[in-house]
Structure formats: structure tokens, C-alpha cells
GROMACS .gro file of C-alpha atoms in nm:
model
  487
    1MET     CA    1 -13.892   5.575   2.421
    2ALA     CA    2 -14.198   5.596   2.639
    3SER     CA    3 -14.454   5.845   2.520
    4ARG     CA    4 -14.576   6.071   2.800
    5GLY     CA    5 -14.902   6.260   2.810
    6GLY     CA    6 -15.256   6.193   2.696
    7ASP     CA    7 -15.258   6.365   2.355
    8THR     CA    8 -15.260   6.037   2.167
    9LEU     CA    9 -15.570   5.930   2.359
   10LYS     CA   10 -15.784   6.222   2.254
   11THR     CA   11 -16.043   6.109   2.003
   12LEU     CA   12 -16.319   6.322   1.862
   13LYS     CA   13 -16.651   6.156   1.934
   14LYS     CA   14 -16.922   6.129   1.674
   15PRO     CA   15 -17.215   6.373   1.719
   16GLU     CA   16 -17.443   6.089   1.829
   17ASP     CA   17 -17.195   5.999   2.104
   18ARG     CA   18 -17.184   6.353   2.246
   19LEU     CA   19 -17.439   6.503   2.484
   20ASP     CA   20 -17.696   6.763   2.386
   21VAL     CA   21 -17.700   6.882   2.748
   22PHE     CA   22 -17.434   6.999   2.990
   23PRO     CA   23 -17.472   6.840   3.335
   24ALA     CA   24 -17.488   7.104   3.608
   25PHE     CA   25 -17.640   7.159   3.951
   26MET     CA   26 -17.831   7.482   4.015
   27LYS     CA   27 -17.804   7.666   4.348
   28VAL     CA   28 -18.157   7.694   4.487
   29ALA     CA   29 -18.111   7.718   4.864
   30GLY     CA   30 -18.335   7.999   4.992
   31ARG     CA   31 -18.445   8.093   4.639
   32ARG     CA   32 -18.794   8.085   4.486
   33VAL     CA   33 -18.865   7.793   4.254
   34LEU     CA   34 -19.205   7.802   4.083
   35VAL     CA   35 -19.423   7.504   4.007
   36VAL     CA   36 -19.713   7.605   3.784
   37GLY     CA   37 -19.985   7.341   3.782
   38HIS     CA   38 -20.275   7.185   3.963
   39GLY     CA   39 -20.244   6.806   3.966
   40GLY     CA   40 -20.025   6.497   3.991
   41GLU     CA   41 -19.743   6.620   3.766
   42ALA     CA   42 -19.708   6.935   3.975
   43ALA     CA   43 -19.714   6.726   4.294
   44ALA     CA   44 -19.427   6.511   4.164
   45LYS     CA   45 -19.215   6.822   4.106
   46VAL     CA   46 -19.293   6.957   4.451
   47ARG     CA   47 -19.182   6.628   4.603
   48LEU     CA   48 -18.861   6.640   4.398
   49LEU     CA   49 -18.793   6.999   4.505
   50GLY     CA   50 -18.868   6.894   4.861
   51GLU     CA   51 -18.527   6.719   4.855
   52THR     CA   52 -18.367   7.067   4.839
   53ASN     CA   53 -18.373   7.385   5.050
   54ALA     CA   54 -18.552   7.582   4.779
   55ARG     CA   55 -18.851   7.806   4.860
   56ILE     CA   56 -19.122   7.619   4.669
   57VAL     CA   57 -19.406   7.827   4.526
   58VAL     CA   58 -19.705   7.658   4.361
   59VAL     CA   59 -19.908   7.875   4.126
   60SER     CA   60 -20.260   7.760   4.035
   61ARG     CA   61 -20.606   7.890   4.114
   62THR     CA   62 -20.715   7.544   4.235
   63ILE     CA   63 -20.511   7.237   4.324
   64GLU     CA   64 -20.595   6.869   4.359
   65PRO     CA   65 -20.565   6.678   4.690
   66ASP     CA   66 -20.239   6.506   4.590
   67LEU     CA   67 -20.073   6.840   4.526
   68GLN     CA   68 -20.226   6.988   4.842
   69ASP     CA   69 -20.067   6.706   5.044
   70ALA     CA   70 -19.727   6.781   4.886
   71VAL     CA   71 -19.765   7.154   4.953
   72THR     CA   72 -19.843   7.087   5.318
   73ARG     CA   73 -19.572   6.827   5.366
   74PHE     CA   74 -19.291   7.039   5.220
   75GLU     CA   75 -19.420   7.372   5.352
   76ALA     CA   76 -19.457   7.515   5.004
   77GLU     CA   77 -19.636   7.843   4.935
   78HIS     CA   78 -19.958   7.821   4.736
   79VAL     CA   79 -20.048   8.122   4.522
   80ALA     CA   80 -20.415   8.063   4.437
   81GLU     CA   81 -20.413   8.258   4.111
   82ASP     CA   82 -20.392   8.187   3.742
   83PHE     CA   83 -20.035   8.212   3.617
   84GLN     CA   84 -19.909   8.557   3.525
   85PRO     CA   85 -19.557   8.653   3.404
   86ALA     CA   86 -19.519   8.865   3.719
   87HIS     CA   87 -19.506   8.544   3.924
   88LEU     CA   88 -19.161   8.485   3.775
   89ASN     CA   89 -19.001   8.783   3.949
   90GLY     CA   90 -18.703   8.664   4.154
   91ALA     CA   91 -18.747   8.296   4.053
   92ALA     CA   92 -18.440   8.077   4.008
   93LEU     CA   93 -18.627   7.810   3.812
   94VAL     CA   94 -18.979   7.737   3.695
   95PHE     CA   95 -19.158   7.409   3.626
   96SER     CA   96 -19.472   7.414   3.415
   97ALA     CA   97 -19.700   7.118   3.487
   98ARG     CA   98 -20.030   7.248   3.354
   99GLU     CA   99 -20.090   6.927   3.154
  100ASP     CA  100 -20.185   7.124   2.843
  101TRP     CA  101 -19.955   7.212   2.553
  102ASP     CA  102 -20.073   7.568   2.500
  103LEU     CA  103 -20.081   7.650   2.872
  104ASP     CA  104 -19.732   7.509   2.922
  105LYS     CA  105 -19.607   7.694   2.613
  106ALA     CA  106 -19.735   8.020   2.763
  107VAL     CA  107 -19.531   7.962   3.079
  108VAL     CA  108 -19.223   7.871   2.873
  109ASP     CA  109 -19.250   8.185   2.662
  110ALA     CA  110 -19.292   8.406   2.969
  111ALA     CA  111 -18.999   8.240   3.148
  112ARG     CA  112 -18.766   8.285   2.854
  113ALA     CA  113 -18.865   8.648   2.822
  114ALA     CA  114 -18.779   8.691   3.191
  115GLY     CA  115 -18.453   8.498   3.162
  116VAL     CA  116 -18.567   8.221   3.399
  117PRO     CA  117 -18.473   7.859   3.306
  118VAL     CA  118 -18.789   7.658   3.248
  119ASN     CA  119 -18.892   7.294   3.238
  120ALA     CA  120 -19.221   7.186   3.080
  121VAL     CA  121 -19.308   6.850   3.233
  122ASP     CA  122 -19.316   6.564   2.978
  123LYS     CA  123 -19.256   6.806   2.691
  124PRO     CA  124 -18.879   6.780   2.628
  125GLU     CA  125 -18.896   6.993   2.315
  126LEU     CA  126 -19.006   7.290   2.529
  127CYS     CA  127 -18.750   7.245   2.806
  128ASP     CA  128 -18.444   7.457   2.877
  129PHE     CA  129 -18.327   7.192   3.123
  130TYR     CA  130 -18.417   6.840   3.230
  131THR     CA  131 -18.466   6.705   3.580
  132GLY     CA  132 -18.268   6.392   3.652
  133ALA     CA  133 -18.371   6.093   3.857
  134LEU     CA  134 -18.221   6.201   4.189
  135VAL     CA  135 -18.017   6.004   4.442
  136ASN     CA  136 -17.992   6.220   4.755
  137ARG     CA  137 -17.708   6.162   4.997
  138ALA     CA  138 -17.676   6.526   5.101
  139PRO     CA  139 -17.440   6.692   5.050
  140ILE     CA  140 -17.371   6.430   4.783
  141ALA     CA  141 -17.617   6.419   4.497
  142VAL     CA  142 -17.636   6.200   4.188
  143ALA     CA  143 -17.874   6.287   3.907
  144ILE     CA  144 -17.938   6.069   3.603
  145THR     CA  145 -18.102   6.195   3.288
  146SER     CA  146 -18.186   6.035   2.956
  147THR     CA  147 -18.236   6.387   2.811
  148GLY     CA  148 -18.605   6.314   2.786
  149VAL     CA  149 -18.590   6.000   2.570
  150GLY     CA  150 -18.601   5.726   2.835
  151PRO     CA  151 -18.721   5.837   3.179
  152VAL     CA  152 -18.802   5.480   3.286
  153LEU     CA  153 -18.442   5.379   3.213
  154SER     CA  154 -18.321   5.670   3.426
  155ARG     CA  155 -18.530   5.544   3.716
  156HIS     CA  156 -18.388   5.193   3.680
  157ILE     CA  157 -18.034   5.333   3.687
  158ARG     CA  158 -18.122   5.541   3.991
  159ALA     CA  159 -18.242   5.229   4.172
  160ARG     CA  160 -17.907   5.061   4.109
  161ILE     CA  161 -17.714   5.363   4.237
  162GLU     CA  162 -17.940   5.385   4.543
  163ALA     CA  163 -17.841   5.028   4.624
  164MET     CA  164 -17.471   5.103   4.574
  165LEU     CA  165 -17.448   5.416   4.789
  166PRO     CA  166 -17.490   5.367   5.165
  167ARG     CA  167 -17.731   5.604   5.334
  168SER     CA  168 -17.444   5.748   5.536
  169THR     CA  169 -17.247   5.856   5.228
  170GLY     CA  170 -17.333   6.217   5.306
  171GLU     CA  171 -17.206   6.177   5.660
  172LEU     CA  172 -16.876   6.049   5.519
  173ALA     CA  173 -16.856   6.357   5.297
  174ARG     CA  174 -16.911   6.585   5.596
  175LEU     CA  175 -16.640   6.402   5.792
  176ALA     CA  176 -16.405   6.456   5.499
  177GLU     CA  177 -16.490   6.825   5.496
  178SER     CA  178 -16.385   6.851   5.860
  179PHE     CA  179 -16.041   6.710   5.768
  180ARG     CA  180 -15.985   6.915   5.453
  181ASP     CA  181 -15.785   7.201   5.604
  182ALA     CA  182 -15.575   6.969   5.819
  183ALA     CA  183 -15.494   6.746   5.521
  184THR     CA  184 -15.383   7.049   5.319
  185LYS     CA  185 -15.151   7.167   5.597
  186VAL     CA  186 -15.005   6.830   5.697
  187ILE     CA  187 -14.969   6.666   5.353
  188ARG     CA  188 -14.789   6.913   5.128
  189ASP     CA  189 -14.736   6.679   4.833
  190GLY     CA  190 -15.036   6.672   4.600
  191GLY     CA  191 -14.989   6.305   4.508
  192LEU     CA  192 -14.977   6.198   4.872
  193ARG     CA  193 -15.282   6.408   4.947
  194ARG     CA  194 -15.476   6.231   4.671
  195SER     CA  195 -15.365   5.900   4.816
  196PHE     CA  196 -15.487   6.009   5.160
  197TRP     CA  197 -15.833   6.086   5.024
  198ALA     CA  198 -15.845   5.764   4.825
  199ARG     CA  199 -15.776   5.566   5.144
  200PHE     CA  200 -16.013   5.786   5.342
  201PHE     CA  201 -16.307   5.703   5.118
  202SER     CA  202 -16.231   5.334   5.057
  203GLY     CA  203 -16.062   5.208   5.375
  204SER     CA  204 -16.129   5.172   5.745
  205VAL     CA  205 -16.262   5.527   5.783
  206ALA     CA  206 -16.552   5.462   5.547
  207THR     CA  207 -16.605   5.107   5.673
  208ASN     CA  208 -16.649   5.220   6.033
  209LEU     CA  209 -16.870   5.513   5.946
  210TYR     CA  210 -17.100   5.295   5.733
  211ALA     CA  211 -17.119   5.056   6.029
  212GLY     CA  212 -17.249   5.338   6.248
  213LYS     CA  213 -16.921   5.384   6.439
  214ALA     CA  214 -16.872   5.756   6.377
  215ASP     CA  215 -16.626   5.803   6.666
  216VAL     CA  216 -16.408   5.514   6.548
  217ALA     CA  217 -16.421   5.649   6.192
  218ARG     CA  218 -16.296   5.990   6.310
  219SER     CA  219 -16.012   5.825   6.506
  220GLU     CA  220 -15.917   5.620   6.201
  221ALA     CA  221 -15.916   5.934   5.987
  222GLN     CA  222 -15.680   6.106   6.230
  223ARG     CA  223 -15.453   5.801   6.241
  224LEU     CA  224 -15.445   5.790   5.861
  225LEU     CA  225 -15.360   6.160   5.841
  226ASN     CA  226 -15.073   6.119   6.087
  227SER     CA  227 -14.927   5.828   5.888
  228MET     CA  228 -14.921   6.001   5.548
  229ALA     CA  229 -14.614   6.222   5.591
  230ASP     CA  230 -14.374   5.963   5.449
  231GLU     CA  231 -14.607   5.761   5.231
  232PRO     CA  232 -14.399   5.552   4.987
  233GLY     CA  233 -14.468   5.501   4.620
  234PHE     CA  234 -14.649   5.190   4.503
  235VAL     CA  235 -14.703   5.007   4.173
  236TRP     CA  236 -15.006   4.802   4.075
  237LEU     CA  237 -14.966   4.561   3.783
  238VAL     CA  238 -15.322   4.570   3.654
  239GLY     CA  239 -15.490   4.350   3.397
  240ALA     CA  240 -15.704   4.561   3.164
  241GLY     CA  241 -15.888   4.258   3.030
  242PRO     CA  242 -15.954   4.199   2.661
  243GLY     CA  243 -16.048   4.562   2.593
  244ALA     CA  244 -16.418   4.591   2.670
  245GLU     CA  245 -16.462   4.859   2.937
  246ASP     CA  246 -16.727   4.662   3.126
  247LEU     CA  247 -16.492   4.363   3.164
  248LEU     CA  248 -16.252   4.570   3.372
  249THR     CA  249 -16.260   4.464   3.738
  250LEU     CA  250 -16.399   4.698   4.002
  251ARG     CA  251 -16.058   4.706   4.171
  252ALA     CA  252 -15.890   4.805   3.845
  253GLN     CA  253 -16.142   5.088   3.797
  254ARG     CA  254 -16.079   5.214   4.150
  255LEU     CA  255 -15.701   5.207   4.111
  256LEU     CA  256 -15.720   5.393   3.780
  257GLN     CA  257 -15.900   5.670   3.968
  258GLU     CA  258 -15.632   5.673   4.240
  259ALA     CA  259 -15.318   5.652   4.026
  260ASP     CA  260 -15.082   5.945   3.973
  261VAL     CA  261 -14.933   5.777   3.665
  262ILE     CA  262 -15.074   5.519   3.421
  263VAL     CA  263 -14.814   5.322   3.224
  264HIS     CA  264 -15.001   5.136   2.951
  265ASP     CA  265 -14.940   4.903   2.658
  266ALA     CA  266 -15.053   4.974   2.304
  267LEU     CA  267 -15.309   4.692   2.312
  268VAL     CA  268 -15.499   4.863   2.596
  269PRO     CA  269 -15.780   5.063   2.428
  270ALA     CA  270 -15.779   5.441   2.468
  271ASN     CA  271 -16.124   5.429   2.631
  272VAL     CA  272 -15.991   5.208   2.910
  273VAL     CA  273 -15.688   5.432   2.970
  274ALA     CA  274 -15.924   5.731   2.975
  275MET     CA  275 -16.100   5.581   3.278
  276GLY     CA  276 -15.806   5.699   3.487
  277ARG     CA  277 -15.808   6.014   3.696
  278ARG     CA  278 -15.831   6.316   3.472
  279ASP     CA  279 -15.504   6.470   3.590
  280ALA     CA  280 -15.305   6.145   3.601
  281GLU     CA  281 -15.001   6.130   3.375
  282ARG     CA  282 -15.035   5.877   3.092
  283ILE     CA  283 -14.723   5.705   2.962
  284SER     CA  284 -14.752   5.481   2.657
  285VAL     CA  285 -14.485   5.213   2.632
  286GLY     CA  286 -14.630   5.103   2.300
  287LYS     CA  287 -14.560   4.732   2.322
  288ARG     CA  288 -14.691   4.517   2.038
  289LYS     CA  289 -14.585   4.175   1.921
  290GLY     CA  290 -14.286   4.212   1.690
  291ALA     CA  291 -14.268   4.590   1.736
  292HIS     CA  292 -14.163   4.668   2.093
  293SER     CA  293 -14.103   5.041   2.079
  294VAL     CA  294 -13.987   5.039   2.443
  295PRO     CA  295 -13.754   4.760   2.558
  296GLN     CA  296 -13.875   4.566   2.860
  297SER     CA  297 -13.568   4.672   3.056
  298GLU     CA  298 -13.661   5.040   3.010
  299ILE     CA  299 -14.016   4.971   3.126
  300CYS     CA  300 -13.883   4.808   3.441
  301GLU     CA  301 -13.651   5.105   3.503
  302LEU     CA  302 -13.941   5.347   3.451
  303LEU     CA  303 -14.162   5.170   3.705
  304VAL     CA  304 -13.882   5.173   3.962
  305GLU     CA  305 -13.813   5.542   3.897
  306LEU     CA  306 -14.178   5.640   3.939
  307GLY     CA  307 -14.221   5.427   4.251
  308ARG     CA  308 -13.913   5.577   4.413
  309LYS     CA  309 -14.057   5.923   4.358
  310GLY     CA  310 -14.343   5.831   4.591
  311LEU     CA  311 -14.599   5.809   4.308
  312LYS     CA  312 -14.895   5.574   4.283
  313VAL     CA  313 -14.848   5.390   3.954
  314VAL     CA  314 -15.083   5.165   3.757
  315ARG     CA  315 -14.900   4.947   3.507
  316LEU     CA  316 -15.188   4.865   3.273
  317LYS     CA  317 -15.152   4.550   3.067
  318ALA     CA  318 -15.393   4.389   2.822
  319GLY     CA  319 -15.560   4.075   2.948
  320ASP     CA  320 -15.409   3.937   3.268
  321PRO     CA  321 -15.060   4.055   3.368
  322MET     CA  322 -14.954   3.704   3.475
  323ILE     CA  323 -15.040   3.535   3.143
  324PHE     CA  324 -14.784   3.622   2.875
  325GLY     CA  325 -14.766   3.972   3.022
  326ARG     CA  326 -14.398   3.965   3.126
  327ALA     CA  327 -14.503   4.060   3.476
  328ALA     CA  328 -14.229   3.843   3.629
  329GLU     CA  329 -13.957   4.076   3.500
  330GLU     CA  330 -14.134   4.384   3.634
  331MET     CA  331 -14.200   4.220   3.970
  332GLU     CA  332 -13.834   4.123   3.999
  333ALA     CA  333 -13.719   4.478   3.922
  334LEU     CA  334 -13.961   4.630   4.175
  335ARG     CA  335 -13.870   4.374   4.439
  336GLU     CA  336 -13.496   4.439   4.398
  337ALA     CA  337 -13.555   4.816   4.417
  338GLY     CA  338 -13.765   4.786   4.732
  339VAL     CA  339 -14.072   4.937   4.567
  340GLY     CA  340 -14.402   4.792   4.687
  341PHE     CA  341 -14.631   4.636   4.429
  342GLU     CA  342 -14.948   4.435   4.393
  343ILE     CA  343 -15.103   4.226   4.116
  344VAL     CA  344 -15.459   4.296   4.001
  345PRO     CA  345 -15.582   4.016   3.774
  346GLY     CA  346 -15.773   4.078   3.454
  347VAL     CA  347 -15.990   3.876   3.217
  348THR     CA  348 -15.745   3.699   2.988
  349ALA     CA  349 -15.809   3.671   2.614
  350ALA     CA  350 -15.883   3.297   2.626
  351PHE     CA  351 -16.172   3.350   2.869
  352ALA     CA  352 -16.309   3.648   2.677
  353ALA     CA  353 -16.291   3.463   2.347
  354ALA     CA  354 -16.449   3.148   2.490
  355ALA     CA  355 -16.731   3.350   2.644
  356SER     CA  356 -16.806   3.535   2.320
  357ALA     CA  357 -16.799   3.219   2.108
  358GLN     CA  358 -16.967   3.008   2.380
  359ILE     CA  359 -16.681   2.756   2.377
  360PRO     CA  360 -16.671   2.524   2.681
  361LEU     CA  361 -16.296   2.521   2.746
  362THR     CA  362 -16.341   2.217   2.969
  363LEU     CA  363 -16.615   1.963   2.917
  364ARG     CA  364 -16.690   1.646   3.113
  365GLY     CA  365 -16.587   1.341   2.918
  366VAL     CA  366 -16.430   1.550   2.640
  367ALA     CA  367 -16.173   1.793   2.778
  368SER     CA  368 -16.047   1.787   3.136
  369ASN     CA  369 -15.736   2.004   3.090
  370LEU     CA  370 -15.674   2.353   2.962
  371VAL     CA  371 -15.344   2.473   2.816
  372PHE     CA  372 -15.253   2.838   2.769
  373ALA     CA  373 -14.979   2.855   2.507
  374THR     CA  374 -14.801   3.104   2.287
  375GLY     CA  375 -14.680   3.030   1.938
  376HIS     CA  376 -14.324   3.118   2.037
  377ASN     CA  377 -14.103   3.065   2.338
  378ALA     CA  378 -13.832   3.306   2.454
  379ARG     CA  379 -13.601   3.182   2.172
  380SER     CA  380 -13.876   3.224   1.909
  381GLU     CA  381 -13.911   2.849   1.868
  382THR     CA  382 -14.254   2.743   1.756
  383LEU     CA  383 -14.439   2.501   1.986
  384PRO     CA  384 -14.145   2.402   2.204
  385ASP     CA  385 -14.313   2.143   2.426
  386TRP     CA  386 -14.689   2.138   2.437
  387ALA     CA  387 -14.816   1.999   2.106
  388GLY     CA  388 -14.865   1.654   2.250
  389LEU     CA  389 -15.081   1.775   2.539
  390ALA     CA  390 -15.386   1.802   2.313
  391LEU     CA  391 -15.365   1.427   2.256
  392LYS     CA  392 -15.448   1.379   2.623
  393GLY     CA  393 -15.780   1.562   2.600
  394ALA     CA  394 -15.663   1.917   2.664
  395THR     CA  395 -15.816   2.223   2.506
  396VAL     CA  396 -15.532   2.443   2.382
  397ALA     CA  397 -15.565   2.823   2.369
  398VAL     CA  398 -15.290   2.974   2.156
  399TYR     CA  399 -15.201   3.340   2.208
  400MET     CA  400 -15.015   3.542   1.943
  401GLY     CA  401 -15.036   3.254   1.699
  402ARG     CA  402 -15.156   3.405   1.371
  403SER     CA  403 -14.812   3.434   1.211
  404VAL     CA  404 -14.721   3.075   1.303
  405ALA     CA  405 -15.061   2.912   1.239
  406ALA     CA  406 -14.920   2.678   0.973
  407ALA     CA  407 -14.640   2.563   1.203
  408VAL     CA  408 -14.889   2.513   1.486
  409ALA     CA  409 -15.108   2.293   1.267
  410ALA     CA  410 -14.818   2.092   1.127
  411LYS     CA  411 -14.664   2.035   1.468
  412MET     CA  412 -14.990   1.921   1.627
  413ILE     CA  413 -15.086   1.692   1.338
  414GLY     CA  414 -14.732   1.554   1.346
  415ALA     CA  415 -14.774   1.484   1.715
  416GLY     CA  416 -15.078   1.271   1.631
  417LEU     CA  417 -15.377   1.505   1.663
  418LYS     CA  418 -15.646   1.437   1.403
  419PRO     CA  419 -15.656   1.688   1.111
  420GLU     CA  420 -16.034   1.722   1.159
  421THR     CA  421 -15.995   1.841   1.520
  422PRO     CA  422 -16.223   2.147   1.564
  423VAL     CA  423 -16.057   2.489   1.571
  424ALA     CA  424 -16.196   2.834   1.653
  425VAL     CA  425 -16.023   3.164   1.581
  426ILE     CA  426 -16.150   3.478   1.753
  427GLU     CA  427 -16.022   3.816   1.637
  428ASN     CA  428 -16.052   4.118   1.871
  429ALA     CA  429 -16.228   3.918   2.143
  430ALA     CA  430 -16.490   4.118   2.340
  431HIS     CA  431 -16.447   4.423   2.116
  432PRO     CA  432 -16.732   4.568   1.908
  433ASP     CA  433 -16.549   4.455   1.590
  434GLU     CA  434 -16.498   4.098   1.711
  435ARG     CA  435 -16.499   3.830   1.441
  436GLN     CA  436 -16.527   3.454   1.486
  437PHE     CA  437 -16.399   3.184   1.251
  438ALA     CA  438 -16.457   2.809   1.268
  439GLY     CA  439 -16.272   2.529   1.097
  440THR     CA  440 -16.046   2.231   1.153
  441LEU     CA  441 -15.683   2.185   1.240
  442SER     CA  442 -15.604   2.102   0.879
  443GLU     CA  443 -15.743   2.442   0.775
  444LEU     CA  444 -15.558   2.646   1.035
  445ALA     CA  445 -15.263   2.718   0.804
  446VAL     CA  446 -15.476   2.951   0.588
  447LEU     CA  447 -15.491   3.198   0.877
  448GLU     CA  448 -15.143   3.327   0.791
  449ASN     CA  449 -15.258   3.424   0.441
  450ARG     CA  450 -15.582   3.601   0.536
  451ALA     CA  451 -15.456   3.960   0.536
  452GLU     CA  452 -15.799   4.095   0.633
  453ILE     CA  453 -15.762   3.929   0.975
  454TYR     CA  454 -15.513   4.171   1.126
  455GLY     CA  455 -15.635   4.224   1.485
  456PRO     CA  456 -15.514   4.023   1.784
  457VAL     CA  457 -15.635   3.664   1.751
  458LEU     CA  458 -15.685   3.379   1.995
  459ILE     CA  459 -15.680   3.026   1.855
  460VAL     CA  460 -15.868   2.751   2.040
  461ILE     CA  461 -15.797   2.389   1.945
  462GLY     CA  462 -15.964   2.077   2.078
  463GLU     CA  463 -16.270   1.856   2.073
  464ALA     CA  464 -16.452   2.092   2.313
  465VAL     CA  465 -16.466   2.349   2.032
  466GLY     CA  466 -16.702   2.116   1.847
  467HIS     CA  467 -16.956   2.169   2.124
  468ALA     CA  468 -16.956   2.549   2.084
  469ALA     CA  469 -17.249   2.747   1.944
  470MET     CA  470 -17.056   2.888   1.646
  471ASP     CA  471 -17.325   2.861   1.380
  472LYS     CA  472 -17.276   3.230   1.296
  473ALA     CA  473 -16.898   3.207   1.269
  474GLU     CA  474 -16.728   3.262   0.935
  475PRO     CA  475 -16.547   2.966   0.776
  476LEU     CA  476 -16.176   2.966   0.850
  477ALA     CA  477 -16.102   2.845   0.498
  478PRO     CA  478 -16.381   3.004   0.288
  479GLN     CA  479 -16.253   2.879  -0.049
  480LEU     CA  480 -16.239   2.521   0.075
  481ALA     CA  481 -16.586   2.556   0.225
  482ALA     CA  482 -16.717   2.686  -0.109
  483ARG     CA  483 -16.571   2.385  -0.294
  484VAL     CA  484 -16.735   2.147  -0.047
  485VAL     CA  485 -17.074   2.316  -0.096
  486ALA     CA  486 -17.034   2.304  -0.476
  487ALA     CA  487 -16.951   1.936  -0.464
   0.00000   0.00000   0.00000
């Protein structure tokens, strides 16, 4: 039966993969924030604080022109005195930028005694908190921190986010705020309300607002709200790719964040499933080759049931749903039930494996055709009809072929393909534990007996494989390779 819930996805991260800080945003509007310092480092903090509504107070007997310019520009208060613990009274935060270890340590000690969070600029070991590289789209804010170990990297990431977020993102947030109460009253169902907001932020409302058409955006928002009362369920058949999180498409990422329910196969890594909305229901249908814990008919019935309930469903499949993903059966069931659906393609294993091993699947003058094949057809017959295609210059990518590798080799050699035809085997393509093996068609049979190769494998056969950069690949038949070297 399908396994519901996300308990099986919870994995305890290693200490080095967990944060030493807890991301949070401090309320500073109208509150005193101290900057203790006289020069450029203090000026940088004043400029950063100038992005907020904090009352900025600079404490230093003398200040340099750069800092004076920042004080004037952001209407900060300058206390022309040497720092004293009494300056901390009523402060929400304090930054020490005195550019001297002992002087900064004195401010840190005084702040901790007063219970005021403190940051010593460029001295992470003294800091209670870190300042992130800030992207300001008020009221939206994004802060990036490297926890003090790579500030330049943080700035590079900030630049990328700045380019991604339109300047009017904050205006879109304020428009959403004006519709919040109405959406709560009109759309009673929580799932439909989430769908409304997903469309609000990614559809015509946002498009018009970003184009400077605020009035049109507001009209579109009202039209969307009025149309949500009877919003039907919908199913997306989504390709999760080969397993690497960064090979997931942008559309797949967005839909995972919008889905009420995620129905996923066993070959989809937990980290990819975890990219879904935090409160989305996860249902594992646990399909693996030779061990289908949930019959396909039950999966089809489940998708129909969820869609008819008005839920937004992501059916998450490894690779691409249209390549050996049995999507046709699910599409037929949804179509007959009148449940809307859409296909979201993914990176299929053949492309991921070829990219990792640098195999040109097609090559001018060598291979002009590409065949996607599986070791079995629906009646579990090995190589029903495609063995001869390789004779015509095709590169053949064999999915789920490890257990029938010997039959694959025998059939293709019997069809006339040369025994020395290059072969590549990629295990766990695009995963951190990926392994690559190189050999010939005559050696392919040994794959069935290599028990240490137990992950999903993709077999690539054809002359194009001989043009791949696989000098670091392991030999497919290591004992044979050792005998050749010895000879």
C-alpha cells in the first residue's frame, strides 16, 4: 500500500551539514542601534543599517569623512565621546567597528554584560550574530551569510538574487497584503487558498505589476479571487531527473512548493522530495524494478482520488515521466476521470549519464541515431526488436539492463554488432556516489556478476562511446583487463 507521511524522509544530518547559526530577523524600527567606530568599517555598517528604520547612533570621539558622509546621509546621531557601557542603555543591537582587537573586545564584553546582542566587525569569533549580505525589497528582505567564513561568496550570491528579484517585488507583497483578509473570507478551503496565492505570485497579477501596470494587476487579482470558489483539483506528472537536486527544472521546483500532495517513487531521493512545501502530504508508492510495492492500478486510482478532492498533486517520477515512467497509464486514468493534468519533463538517465561521462550520444559520421531501450518489454522478453538498430549507426542507451546484460550482449552480437563495440556503464548517474565503467560489448555479460554494482545503471552501447573522455572510468571486466596487462 502507499505509505503516507514524511517520516521516512527524515534523515539526521551530519554536524558539518548543520548550521551553527539560527537565521532570524531582528525588529529594529524606531529602536537605537549603536555603531561604535570611527572609520570605513563603521561607515559600511551605517549604510547597511540605513536600509532599515532603526535609530542609528554612532559612538566615537572623532570620525573620518567617509563615516561623516554616512551619518549625514542616513540622519544618524553622532555621540562624540569615547565608548562607555552606559551608551548601551536601550540599544537593540550594537556593532563594534573600532578596528582594534582589544577595543572591540571591550565593547563585546560590555554588550554581553548588558544583554545586548553584539557584532564585532571582521572578528567572527567575537560575534553573537552575523550580518548577511542584504537584498532589500521592502517589506521583503533576503539576507545571505557564510557565518563569517566566506563574505565574498555571500556577496556573489546576493548579486545573483538581486538579478532574480524584480525591484517591484515589495510592491507585489503589499498588494498581496491588501487581499489577505478577502482571500481568507472568500476561499474557505486551505488548499484552494494556497493555490490562489501560488497563482497570485506567479501569474498575470505579478506579470502586470512587474510591468508597471499596478491597476491592471489589482484587477487581475480581484478576478483571480472571484474565480477560486470552485477551483478543481489538478495533477502534474513531474520528472525529478536523475536525482541531483540542481538538475531539477525550475518548473518542477515551483510545483513542489505549490502542491498539496506529493506522490513519489522510491528512486526519487529524499532530498528532492523534501523540496516540497513543508506542510504538503508525502505519499511513497515505493516502486522499484522487480519489487513494485504498490500496483500501478492503485497508483492511478490514488491520483484520481486526490484530484477529485480538489487537491493539487505532484506525481514525482525519477528521470522523465514519458520515458519508461508508465505515464501513459496514469494519463489515461486521469483523462477518463475528468481530472486535469500536465506533464513536466525531467532530465532522463541517458542524458545525465552521458553528460557525466562526456559521451557524445550522437556524433557526425559515427552515430546519427539514438535509441532509448529497456532490457525487457511488457512480457519480460529481452530485447524484443531493437538489437539490429545499432548496426545502422545508432547509439543505444539501455535502461534497467543490469540483470539482463548477458542477454543484451549475446543478442546484439548475434545480430551482427562487433564484440569490440565500446560500452559504458554508469551507476547512480549524477549522484555523489556515481561510478563509471568502460569496456566492450563482449565484456558486458560480467555486469550481472558484479554484486558491488547494485545502484541503478544505464548502459550505453555504440561507436560514439569510443569518443568519450572515460580515462578515469573503472574497467568493466577488471580480471580480463588485469590479464591483458600481465600479458
